[in-house]
Short mmCIF file of C-alpha atoms in Angstrom, two decimals:
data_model
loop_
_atom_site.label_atom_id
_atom_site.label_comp_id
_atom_site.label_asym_id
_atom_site.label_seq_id
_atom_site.Cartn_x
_atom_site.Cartn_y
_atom_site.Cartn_z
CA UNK O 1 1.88 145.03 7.55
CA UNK O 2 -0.73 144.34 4.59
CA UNK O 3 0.74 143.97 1.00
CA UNK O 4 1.87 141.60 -1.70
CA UNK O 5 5.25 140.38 -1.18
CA UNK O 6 6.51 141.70 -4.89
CA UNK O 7 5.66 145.30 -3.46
CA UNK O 8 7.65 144.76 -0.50
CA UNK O 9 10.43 143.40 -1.75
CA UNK O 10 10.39 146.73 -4.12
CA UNK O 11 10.18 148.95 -0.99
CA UNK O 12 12.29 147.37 1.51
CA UNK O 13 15.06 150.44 0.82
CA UNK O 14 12.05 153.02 1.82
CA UNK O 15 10.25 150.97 4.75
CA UNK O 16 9.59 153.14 7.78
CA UNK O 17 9.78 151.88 11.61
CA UNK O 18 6.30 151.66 11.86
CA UNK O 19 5.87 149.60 8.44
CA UNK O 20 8.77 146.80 10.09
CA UNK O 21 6.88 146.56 13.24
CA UNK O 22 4.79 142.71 14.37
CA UNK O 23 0.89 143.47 14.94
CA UNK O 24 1.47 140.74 17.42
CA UNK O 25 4.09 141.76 19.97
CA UNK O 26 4.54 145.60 18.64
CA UNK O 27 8.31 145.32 17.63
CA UNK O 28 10.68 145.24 15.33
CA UNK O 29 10.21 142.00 13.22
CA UNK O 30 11.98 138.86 14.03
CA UNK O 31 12.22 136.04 11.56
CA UNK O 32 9.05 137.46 10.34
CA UNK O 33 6.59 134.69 8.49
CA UNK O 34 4.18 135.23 5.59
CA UNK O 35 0.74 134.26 6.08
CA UNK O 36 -1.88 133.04 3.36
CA UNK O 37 -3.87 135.92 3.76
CA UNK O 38 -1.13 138.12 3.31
CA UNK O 39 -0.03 139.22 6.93
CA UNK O 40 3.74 139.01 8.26
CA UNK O 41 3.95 137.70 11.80
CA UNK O 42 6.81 137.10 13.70
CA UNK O 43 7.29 133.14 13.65
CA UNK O 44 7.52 133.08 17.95
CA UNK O 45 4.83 135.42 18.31
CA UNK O 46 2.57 133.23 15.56
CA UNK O 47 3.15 129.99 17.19
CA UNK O 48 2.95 131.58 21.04
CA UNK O 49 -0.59 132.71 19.55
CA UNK O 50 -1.72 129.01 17.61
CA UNK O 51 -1.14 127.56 20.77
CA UNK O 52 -2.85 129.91 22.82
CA UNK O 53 -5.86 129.92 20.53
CA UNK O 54 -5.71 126.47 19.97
CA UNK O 55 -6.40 126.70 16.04
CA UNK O 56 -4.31 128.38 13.22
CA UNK O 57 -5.95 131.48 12.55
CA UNK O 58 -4.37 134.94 11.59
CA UNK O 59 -4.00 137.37 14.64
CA UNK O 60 -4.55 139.97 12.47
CA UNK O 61 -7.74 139.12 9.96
CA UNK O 62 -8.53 135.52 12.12
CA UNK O 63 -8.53 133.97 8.35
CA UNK O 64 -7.53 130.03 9.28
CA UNK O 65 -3.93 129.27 7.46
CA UNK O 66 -3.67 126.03 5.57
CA UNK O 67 -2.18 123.33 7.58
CA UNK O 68 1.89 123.55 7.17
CA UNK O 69 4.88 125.74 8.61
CA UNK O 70 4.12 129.28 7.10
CA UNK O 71 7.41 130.71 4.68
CA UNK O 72 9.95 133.14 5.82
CA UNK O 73 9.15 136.11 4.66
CA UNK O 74 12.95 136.79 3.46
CA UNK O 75 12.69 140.44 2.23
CA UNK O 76 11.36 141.32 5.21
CA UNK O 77 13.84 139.96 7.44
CA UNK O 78 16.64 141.74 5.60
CA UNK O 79 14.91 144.81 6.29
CA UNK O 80 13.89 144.33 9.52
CA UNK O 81 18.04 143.23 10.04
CA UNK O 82 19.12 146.64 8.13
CA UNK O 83 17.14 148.82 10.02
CA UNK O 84 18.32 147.36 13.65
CA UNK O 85 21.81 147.86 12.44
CA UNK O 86 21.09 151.46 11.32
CA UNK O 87 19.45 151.64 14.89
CA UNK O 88 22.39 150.44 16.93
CA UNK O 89 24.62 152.37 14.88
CA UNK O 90 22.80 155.59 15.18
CA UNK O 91 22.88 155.08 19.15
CA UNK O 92 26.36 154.75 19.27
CA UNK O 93 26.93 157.86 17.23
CA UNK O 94 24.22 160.02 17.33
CA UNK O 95 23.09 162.19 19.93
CA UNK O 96 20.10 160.49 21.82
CA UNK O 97 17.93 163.72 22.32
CA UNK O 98 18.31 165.31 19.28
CA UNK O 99 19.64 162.05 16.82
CA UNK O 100 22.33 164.33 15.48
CA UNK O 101 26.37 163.83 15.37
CA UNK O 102 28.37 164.20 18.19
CA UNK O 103 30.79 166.62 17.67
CA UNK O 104 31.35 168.58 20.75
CA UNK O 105 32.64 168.10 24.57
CA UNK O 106 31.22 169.22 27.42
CA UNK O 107 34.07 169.71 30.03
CA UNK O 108 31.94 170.55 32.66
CA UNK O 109 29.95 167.34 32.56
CA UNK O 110 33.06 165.14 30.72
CA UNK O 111 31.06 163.79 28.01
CA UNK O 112 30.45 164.41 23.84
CA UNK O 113 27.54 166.38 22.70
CA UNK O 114 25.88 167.26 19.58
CA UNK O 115 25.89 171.04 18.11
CA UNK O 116 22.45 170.56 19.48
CA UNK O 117 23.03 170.39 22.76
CA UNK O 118 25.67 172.95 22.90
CA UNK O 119 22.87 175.55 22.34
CA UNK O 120 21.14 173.84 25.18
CA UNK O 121 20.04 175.26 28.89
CA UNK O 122 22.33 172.28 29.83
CA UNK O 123 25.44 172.86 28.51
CA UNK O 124 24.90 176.55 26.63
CA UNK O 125 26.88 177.84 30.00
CA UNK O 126 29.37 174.87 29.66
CA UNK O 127 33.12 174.88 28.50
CA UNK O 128 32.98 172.92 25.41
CA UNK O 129 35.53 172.27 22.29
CA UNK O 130 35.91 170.24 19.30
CA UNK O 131 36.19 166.31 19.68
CA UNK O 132 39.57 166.16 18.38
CA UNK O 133 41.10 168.73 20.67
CA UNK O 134 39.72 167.12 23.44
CA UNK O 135 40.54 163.77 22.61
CA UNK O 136 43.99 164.82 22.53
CA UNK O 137 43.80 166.55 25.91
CA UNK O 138 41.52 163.60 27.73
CA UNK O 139 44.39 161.02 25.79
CA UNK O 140 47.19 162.85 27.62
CA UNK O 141 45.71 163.63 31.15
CA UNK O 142 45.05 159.59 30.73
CA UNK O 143 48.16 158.53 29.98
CA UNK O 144 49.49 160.63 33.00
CA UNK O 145 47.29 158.73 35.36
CA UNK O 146 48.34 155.75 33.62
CA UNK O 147 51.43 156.38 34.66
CA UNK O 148 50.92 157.57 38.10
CA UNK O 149 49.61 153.84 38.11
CA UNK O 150 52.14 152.21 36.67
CA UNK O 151 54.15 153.92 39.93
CA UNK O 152 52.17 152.46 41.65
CA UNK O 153 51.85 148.81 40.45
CA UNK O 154 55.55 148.94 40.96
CA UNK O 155 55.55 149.99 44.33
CA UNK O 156 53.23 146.99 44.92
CA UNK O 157 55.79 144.69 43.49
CA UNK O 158 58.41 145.70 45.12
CA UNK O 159 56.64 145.83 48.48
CA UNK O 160 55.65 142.47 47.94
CA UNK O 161 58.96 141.21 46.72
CA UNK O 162 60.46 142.99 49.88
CA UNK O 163 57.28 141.42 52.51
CA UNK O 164 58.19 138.09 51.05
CA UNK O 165 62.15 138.60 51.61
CA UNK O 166 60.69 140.07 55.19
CA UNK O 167 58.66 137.02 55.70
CA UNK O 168 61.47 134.17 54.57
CA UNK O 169 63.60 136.32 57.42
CA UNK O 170 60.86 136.09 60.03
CA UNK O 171 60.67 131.86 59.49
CA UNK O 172 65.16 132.11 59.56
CA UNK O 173 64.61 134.21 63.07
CA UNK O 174 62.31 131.98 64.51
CA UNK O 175 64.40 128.80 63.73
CA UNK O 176 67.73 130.60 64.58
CA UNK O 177 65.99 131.95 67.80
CA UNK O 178 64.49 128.47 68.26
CA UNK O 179 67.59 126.75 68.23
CA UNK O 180 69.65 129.24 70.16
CA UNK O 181 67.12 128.33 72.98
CA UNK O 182 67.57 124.98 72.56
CA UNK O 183 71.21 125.34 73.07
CA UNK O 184 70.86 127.52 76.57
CA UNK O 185 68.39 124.59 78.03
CA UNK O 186 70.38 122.01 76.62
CA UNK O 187 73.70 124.20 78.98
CA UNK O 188 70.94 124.48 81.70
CA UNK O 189 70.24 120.82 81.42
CA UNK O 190 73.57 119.58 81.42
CA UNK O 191 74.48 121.61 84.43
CA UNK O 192 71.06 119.79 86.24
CA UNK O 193 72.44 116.78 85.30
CA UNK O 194 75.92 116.98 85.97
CA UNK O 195 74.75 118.44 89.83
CA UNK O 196 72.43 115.44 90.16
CA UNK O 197 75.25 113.07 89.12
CA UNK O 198 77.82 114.48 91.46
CA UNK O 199 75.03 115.23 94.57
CA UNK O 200 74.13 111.35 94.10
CA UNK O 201 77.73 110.27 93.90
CA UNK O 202 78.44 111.74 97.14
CA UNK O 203 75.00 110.27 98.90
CA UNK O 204 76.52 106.85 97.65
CA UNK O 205 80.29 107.59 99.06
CA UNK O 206 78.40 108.01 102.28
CA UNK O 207 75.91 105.20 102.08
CA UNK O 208 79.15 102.76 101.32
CA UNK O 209 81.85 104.09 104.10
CA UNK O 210 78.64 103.60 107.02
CA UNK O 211 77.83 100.28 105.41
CA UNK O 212 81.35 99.51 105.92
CA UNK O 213 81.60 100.49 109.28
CA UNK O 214 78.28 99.01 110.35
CA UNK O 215 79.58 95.70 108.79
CA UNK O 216 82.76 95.59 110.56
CA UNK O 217 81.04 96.61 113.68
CA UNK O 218 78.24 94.03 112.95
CA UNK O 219 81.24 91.22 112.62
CA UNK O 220 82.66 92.30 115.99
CA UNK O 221 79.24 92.17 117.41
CA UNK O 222 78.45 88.64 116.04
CA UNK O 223 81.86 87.12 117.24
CA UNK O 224 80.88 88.36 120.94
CA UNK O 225 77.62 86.97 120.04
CA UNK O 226 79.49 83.48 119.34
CA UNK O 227 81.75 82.92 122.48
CA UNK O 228 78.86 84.55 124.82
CA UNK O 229 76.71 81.63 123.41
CA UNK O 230 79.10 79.26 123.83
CA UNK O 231 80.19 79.77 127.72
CA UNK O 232 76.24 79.49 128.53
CA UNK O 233 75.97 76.32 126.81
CA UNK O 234 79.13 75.27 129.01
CA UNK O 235 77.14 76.22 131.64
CA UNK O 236 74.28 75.14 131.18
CA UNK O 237 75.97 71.64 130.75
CA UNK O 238 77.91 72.11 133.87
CA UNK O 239 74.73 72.51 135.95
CA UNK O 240 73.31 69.37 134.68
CA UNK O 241 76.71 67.26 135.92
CA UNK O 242 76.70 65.55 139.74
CA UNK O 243 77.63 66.79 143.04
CA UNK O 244 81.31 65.65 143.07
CA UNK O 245 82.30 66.64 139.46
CA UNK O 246 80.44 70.11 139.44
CA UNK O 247 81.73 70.70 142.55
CA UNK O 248 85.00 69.72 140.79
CA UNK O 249 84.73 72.34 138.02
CA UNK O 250 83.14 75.28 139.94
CA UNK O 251 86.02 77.48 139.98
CA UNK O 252 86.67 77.10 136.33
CA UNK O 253 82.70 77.06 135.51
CA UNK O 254 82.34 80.81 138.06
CA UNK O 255 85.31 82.25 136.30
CA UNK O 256 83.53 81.91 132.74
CA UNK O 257 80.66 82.88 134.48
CA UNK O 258 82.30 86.04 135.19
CA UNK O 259 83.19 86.53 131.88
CA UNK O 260 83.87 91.08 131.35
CA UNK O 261 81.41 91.58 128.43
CA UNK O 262 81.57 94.96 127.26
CA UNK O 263 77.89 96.38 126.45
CA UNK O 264 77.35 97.41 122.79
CA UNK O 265 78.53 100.64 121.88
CA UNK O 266 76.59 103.58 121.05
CA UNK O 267 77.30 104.27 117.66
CA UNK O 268 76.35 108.24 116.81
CA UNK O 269 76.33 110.19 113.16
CA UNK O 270 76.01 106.85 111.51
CA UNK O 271 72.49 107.23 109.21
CA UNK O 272 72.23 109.05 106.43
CA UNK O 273 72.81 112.78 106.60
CA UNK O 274 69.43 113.21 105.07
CA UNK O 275 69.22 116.78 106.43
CA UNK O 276 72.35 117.98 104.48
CA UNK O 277 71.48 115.78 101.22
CA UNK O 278 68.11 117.30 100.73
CA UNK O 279 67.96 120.98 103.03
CA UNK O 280 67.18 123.50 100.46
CA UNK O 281 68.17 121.41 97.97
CA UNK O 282 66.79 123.82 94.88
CA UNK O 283 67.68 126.83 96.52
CA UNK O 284 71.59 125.68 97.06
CA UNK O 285 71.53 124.33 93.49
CA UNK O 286 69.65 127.67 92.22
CA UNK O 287 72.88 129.26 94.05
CA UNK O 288 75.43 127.42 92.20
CA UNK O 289 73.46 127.77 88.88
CA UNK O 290 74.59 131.82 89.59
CA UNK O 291 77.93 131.27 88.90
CA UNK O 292 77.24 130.04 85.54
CA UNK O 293 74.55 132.54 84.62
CA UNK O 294 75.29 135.89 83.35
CA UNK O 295 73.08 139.61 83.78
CA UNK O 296 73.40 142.16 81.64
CA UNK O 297 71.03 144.85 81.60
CA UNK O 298 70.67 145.79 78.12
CA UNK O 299 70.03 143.56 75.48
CA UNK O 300 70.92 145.08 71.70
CA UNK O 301 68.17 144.74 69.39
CA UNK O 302 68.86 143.27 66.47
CA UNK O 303 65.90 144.85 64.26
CA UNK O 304 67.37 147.62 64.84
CA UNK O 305 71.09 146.56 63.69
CA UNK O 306 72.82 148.41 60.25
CA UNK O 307 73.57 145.67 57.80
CA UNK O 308 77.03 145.68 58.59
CA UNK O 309 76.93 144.97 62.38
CA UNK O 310 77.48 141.50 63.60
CA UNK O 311 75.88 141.01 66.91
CA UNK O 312 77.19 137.51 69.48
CA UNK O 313 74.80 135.12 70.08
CA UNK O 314 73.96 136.39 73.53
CA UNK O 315 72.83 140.18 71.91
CA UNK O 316 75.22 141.77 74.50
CA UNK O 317 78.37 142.38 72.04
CA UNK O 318 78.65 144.36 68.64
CA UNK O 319 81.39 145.06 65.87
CA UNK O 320 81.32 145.75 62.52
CA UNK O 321 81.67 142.64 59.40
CA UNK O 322 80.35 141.71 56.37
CA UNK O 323 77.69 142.95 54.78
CA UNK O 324 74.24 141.11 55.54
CA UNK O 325 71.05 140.52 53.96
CA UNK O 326 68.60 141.92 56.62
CA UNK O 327 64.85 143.52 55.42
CA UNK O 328 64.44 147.40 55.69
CA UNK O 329 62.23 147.21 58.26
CA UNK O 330 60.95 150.74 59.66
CA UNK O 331 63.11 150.17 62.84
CA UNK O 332 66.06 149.42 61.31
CA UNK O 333 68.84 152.03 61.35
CA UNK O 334 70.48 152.25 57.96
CA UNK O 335 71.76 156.07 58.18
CA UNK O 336 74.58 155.00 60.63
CA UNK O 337 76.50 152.14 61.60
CA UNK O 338 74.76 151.58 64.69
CA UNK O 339 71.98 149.55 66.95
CA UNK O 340 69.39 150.40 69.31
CA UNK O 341 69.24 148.51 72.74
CA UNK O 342 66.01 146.07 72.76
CA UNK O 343 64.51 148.21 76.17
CA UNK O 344 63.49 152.26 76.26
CA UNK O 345 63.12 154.45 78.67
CA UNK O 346 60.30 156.75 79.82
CA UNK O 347 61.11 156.99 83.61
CA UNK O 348 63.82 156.47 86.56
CA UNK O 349 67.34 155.62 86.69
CA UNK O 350 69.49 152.84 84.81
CA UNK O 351 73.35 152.50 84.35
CA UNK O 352 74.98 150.04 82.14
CA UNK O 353 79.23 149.92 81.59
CA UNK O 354 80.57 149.31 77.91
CA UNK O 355 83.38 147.71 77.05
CA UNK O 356 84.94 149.91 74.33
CA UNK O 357 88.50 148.38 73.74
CA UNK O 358 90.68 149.39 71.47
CA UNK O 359 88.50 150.61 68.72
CA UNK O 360 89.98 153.87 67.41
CA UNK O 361 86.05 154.76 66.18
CA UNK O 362 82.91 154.40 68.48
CA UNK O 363 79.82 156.52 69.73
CA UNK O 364 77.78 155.18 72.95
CA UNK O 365 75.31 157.07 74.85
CA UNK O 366 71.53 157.47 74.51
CA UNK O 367 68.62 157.94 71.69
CA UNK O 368 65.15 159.10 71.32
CA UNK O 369 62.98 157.00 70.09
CA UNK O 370 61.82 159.20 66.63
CA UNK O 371 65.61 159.66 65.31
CA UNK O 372 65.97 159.63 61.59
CA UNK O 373 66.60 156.09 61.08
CA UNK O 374 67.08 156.63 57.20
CA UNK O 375 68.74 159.55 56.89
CA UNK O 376 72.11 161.02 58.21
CA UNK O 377 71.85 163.94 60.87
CA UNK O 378 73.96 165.69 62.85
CA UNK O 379 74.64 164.18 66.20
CA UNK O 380 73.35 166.38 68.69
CA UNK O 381 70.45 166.57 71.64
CA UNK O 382 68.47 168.41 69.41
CA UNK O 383 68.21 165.67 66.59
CA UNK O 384 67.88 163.12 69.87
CA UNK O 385 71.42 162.17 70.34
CA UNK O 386 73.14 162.52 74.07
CA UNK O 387 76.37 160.48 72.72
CA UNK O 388 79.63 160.65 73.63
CA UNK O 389 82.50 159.15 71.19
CA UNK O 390 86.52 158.30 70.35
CA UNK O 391 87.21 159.70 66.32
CA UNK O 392 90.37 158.66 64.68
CA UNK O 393 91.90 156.89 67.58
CA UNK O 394 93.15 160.06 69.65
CA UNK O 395 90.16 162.39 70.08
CA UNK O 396 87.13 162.38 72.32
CA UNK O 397 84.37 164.58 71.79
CA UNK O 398 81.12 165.37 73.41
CA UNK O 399 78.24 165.48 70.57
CA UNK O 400 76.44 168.70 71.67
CA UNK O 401 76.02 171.48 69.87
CA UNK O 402 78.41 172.23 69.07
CA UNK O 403 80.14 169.17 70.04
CA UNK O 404 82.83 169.63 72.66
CA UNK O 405 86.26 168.03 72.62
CA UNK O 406 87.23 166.22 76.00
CA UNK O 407 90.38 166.61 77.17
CA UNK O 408 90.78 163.11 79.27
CA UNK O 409 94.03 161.33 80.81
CA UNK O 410 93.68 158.32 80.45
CA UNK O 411 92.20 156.34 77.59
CA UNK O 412 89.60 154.05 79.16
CA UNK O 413 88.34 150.59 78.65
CA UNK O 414 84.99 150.67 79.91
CA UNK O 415 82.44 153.68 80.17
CA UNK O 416 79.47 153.22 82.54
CA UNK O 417 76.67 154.83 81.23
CA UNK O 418 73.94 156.48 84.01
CA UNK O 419 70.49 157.52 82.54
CA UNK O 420 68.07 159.50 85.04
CA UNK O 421 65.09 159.44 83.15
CA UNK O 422 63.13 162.11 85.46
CA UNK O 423 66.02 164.79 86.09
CA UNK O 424 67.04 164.91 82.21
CA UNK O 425 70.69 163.66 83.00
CA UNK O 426 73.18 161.01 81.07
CA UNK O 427 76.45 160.96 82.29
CA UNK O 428 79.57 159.38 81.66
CA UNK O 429 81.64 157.38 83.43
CA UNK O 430 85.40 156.15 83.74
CA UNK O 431 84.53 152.41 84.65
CA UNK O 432 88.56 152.65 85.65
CA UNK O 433 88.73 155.39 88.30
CA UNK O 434 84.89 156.81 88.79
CA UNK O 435 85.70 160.15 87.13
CA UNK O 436 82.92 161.69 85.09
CA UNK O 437 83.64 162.51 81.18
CA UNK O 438 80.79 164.08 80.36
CA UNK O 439 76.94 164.98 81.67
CA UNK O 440 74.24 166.28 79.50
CA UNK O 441 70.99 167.35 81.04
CA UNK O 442 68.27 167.78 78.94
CA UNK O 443 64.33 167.42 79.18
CA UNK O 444 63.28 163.84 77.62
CA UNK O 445 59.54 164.39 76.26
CA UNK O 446 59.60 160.47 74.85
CA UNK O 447 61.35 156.73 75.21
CA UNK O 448 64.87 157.09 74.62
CA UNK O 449 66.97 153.68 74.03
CA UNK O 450 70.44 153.26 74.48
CA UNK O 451 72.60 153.78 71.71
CA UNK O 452 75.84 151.78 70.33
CA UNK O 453 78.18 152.63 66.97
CA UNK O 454 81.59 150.21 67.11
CA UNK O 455 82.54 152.20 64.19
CA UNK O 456 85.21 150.73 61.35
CA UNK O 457 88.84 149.64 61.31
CA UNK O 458 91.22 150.61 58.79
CA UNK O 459 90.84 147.51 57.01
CA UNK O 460 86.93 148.02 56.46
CA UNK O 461 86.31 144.38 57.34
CA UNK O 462 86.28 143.85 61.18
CA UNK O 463 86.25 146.55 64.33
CA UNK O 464 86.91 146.38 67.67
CA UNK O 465 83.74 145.09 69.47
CA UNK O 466 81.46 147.75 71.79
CA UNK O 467 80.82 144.79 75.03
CA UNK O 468 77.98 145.41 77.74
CA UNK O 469 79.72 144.09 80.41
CA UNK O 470 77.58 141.65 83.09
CA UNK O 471 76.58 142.58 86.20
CA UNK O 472 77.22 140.93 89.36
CA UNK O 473 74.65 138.73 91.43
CA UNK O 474 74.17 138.83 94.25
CA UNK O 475 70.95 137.02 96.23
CA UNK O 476 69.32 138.25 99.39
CA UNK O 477 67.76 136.03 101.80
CA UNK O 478 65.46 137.91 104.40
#
């Protein structure tokens, strides 16, 4: 740009693009400086140039500047300023194609357009409306999915409030589980011990009465030993004496000589019975250790417990309590007051005898795997229930289909449960007499787990406890 400064400072409100742009780097000016020979430069690209030329020469005319830092051309960079304002503004508002308003939305392509580009081959086929109508509409379809977010985010928080409760009771389980181990060694231990005391009690009992009898016998033997000795040396001094005076004393000195020594007796069963210390020593111990150890064949499973149940330490006994705090885990049955055993079935036969008590309220029997664990349905096979139960004390009732009352004479104690896997059959059993209650047959197309509901007691607090009962052992030697 050529000019005095007094004429551009009079023109800076009409100035075009092309009259604000460097002759040095082609763009828009920045902290443009005013030359002697009349020439604005922009002060970077002017000293880029000086030093690339090595002298101070205009880049436009090549007329050498007087030495000194060239002024700021002030009027000029106010205009230059002004017009990349009205630049950036007019991109942020303005259409870029056609530098018009944009009043319009395209709904097709989800964006504003000028009146412009409504007439367009783009967008002429387009649904399009007025800013403010779809402002409103975009505003509310937003705030929907906001929403549907916020859901969302609070889903998240409560599933991680609930994984943290699940992972504090994962850290309780192991310790409680730890411990509980601890406490069966430390039985098992004792027991070792208290075996190993008494085995090595009775080794010494027999180590001290045949140390006692060899001493006694050894005392005998050594007092024989003493008066033996002694007639030989009175012999042997006899035979050393004269004619006359051993001739004197040879009856007496033949009579000793003839002395009825017994010969040292035989003495039998006196070692050690090493044999009957030490023969199958860990099997006869192994043997003993059955009489303290209990089998039961199904284990409850206490993931699957409802709150309320209170399982024994040993998982073999259930009843209902108070309320714990337990995490909803997906296996967990909260629909009914009930648990799962720990071990399914997908093939052959198993049998297991419950203790059922007194309880006036209790289901047993077997469970598919995929029953609704969160919601209430009907007992029946067709939901996956082949259960059997006592209502109110003085009822029993088959849970089919509808469920069929049993008309039994005797109340009984313990039920043994048979499951044949491959024929489809669960039956029943009076523990008492060996009378069948009930059979269902059925076709099992998955794992089915045993199933156990103690039920409540009239005061809400306790119930009578469902018991798997142990099984006897019995070992086999072949």
């Amino acid at each position: 740009m050529t000019g005095g400064t007094s004429n551009l400072m009079a023109a800076t409100g009409s100035l075009s693009e092309e009259d604000l742009l460097c002759p040095q780097c082609s763009d828009i000016y920045t902290l443009p400086v005013l030359l002697r020979c009349g020439h604005n430069i922009c002060r970077v690209c002017l000293q880029a140039f000086w030093e690339w030329k090595g002298c101070r020469e205009c880049p436009v005319c090549r007329t050498v500047a007087v030495s000194g830092r060239p002024p700021i051309n002030l009027a000029l960079k106010i205009a230059a300023d002004r017009f990349q304002g009205r630049k950036t503004n007019k991109n942020e508002e303005d259409c870029r194609l056609h530098n018009e308003e944009l009043r319009m939305f395209c709904q097709n392509d989800e964006e504003p357009i000028c009146l412009a580009c409504r007439t367009s081959n783009q967008h002429r086929v387009h649904e399009c409306c007025p800013l403010g109508e779809a402002t409103q509409q975009k505003k509310k379809e937003i705030t929907a999915m906001l929403e549907s977010l916020r859901k969302k985010l609070r889903i998240l928080n409560k599933t991680k409030e609930q994984w943290e409760e699940t992972k504090t009771y994962i850290e309780n389980q192991a310790r409680q589980s730890e411990q509980a181990i601890k406490e069966e060694f430390e039985k098992l231990h004792m027991f070792l011990f208290e075996e190993e005391d008494m085995r090595l009690k009775v080794l010494k009992r027999e180590e001290e009465v045949k140390n006692q009898v060899m001493s006694e016998k050894l005392i005998t033997l050594q007092e024989q030993i003493k008066t033996m000795s002694s007639t030989i040396s009175d012999i042997e001094t006899a035979l050393t004496a004269k004619d006359l005076p051993f001739l004197k004393d040879y009856k007496q000195t033949k009579k000793r000589a003839r002395c009825n020594t017994q010969q040292p007796e035989c003495i039998r069963d006196i070692l050690i019975n090493t044999a009957k210390h030490l023969g199958s020593l860990k099997y006869r111990v192994w043997l003993k250790m059955a009489n303290i150890v209990k089998y039961v064949p199904i284990t409850l499973d206490p993931n699957t417990a409802q709150s309320n149940l209170k399982l024994s330490e040993e998982l073999t006994c259930v009843q209902y309590s108070n309320k714990q705090p337990l995490p909803d885990n997906p296996e967990r049955c909260t629909s009914r007051v009930c648990v799962l055993g720990a071990t399914g079935f997908t093939s052959g036969k198993h049998s297991w005898t419950v203790e059922v008590g007194q309880g006036k309220d209790w289901h047993i029997g077997v469970v598919r795997e995929s029953i609704q664990r969160k919601s209430t349905v009907f007992f029946n096979p067709t939901e996956g229930f082949w259960v059997i139960g006592l209502c109110k004390g003085d009822s029993f009732w088959a849970e089919t289909s509808p469920r069929t009352k049993l008309a039994l004479k005797h109340k009984p104690g313990k039920i043994t449960v048979k499951l044949d896997y491959d024929k489809g059959k669960v039956v029943f059993i009076n523990a008492a007499d060996s009378t069948t209650i009930h059979t269902f047959i059925d076709r099992f197309k998955e794992r089915v787990f045993p199933y156990f509901s103690p039920g409540l007691c009239e005061d809400g607090k306790t119930s009578c406890p469902l018991t798997i009962c142990p099984q006897t052992i019995t070992v086999d030697v072949e």
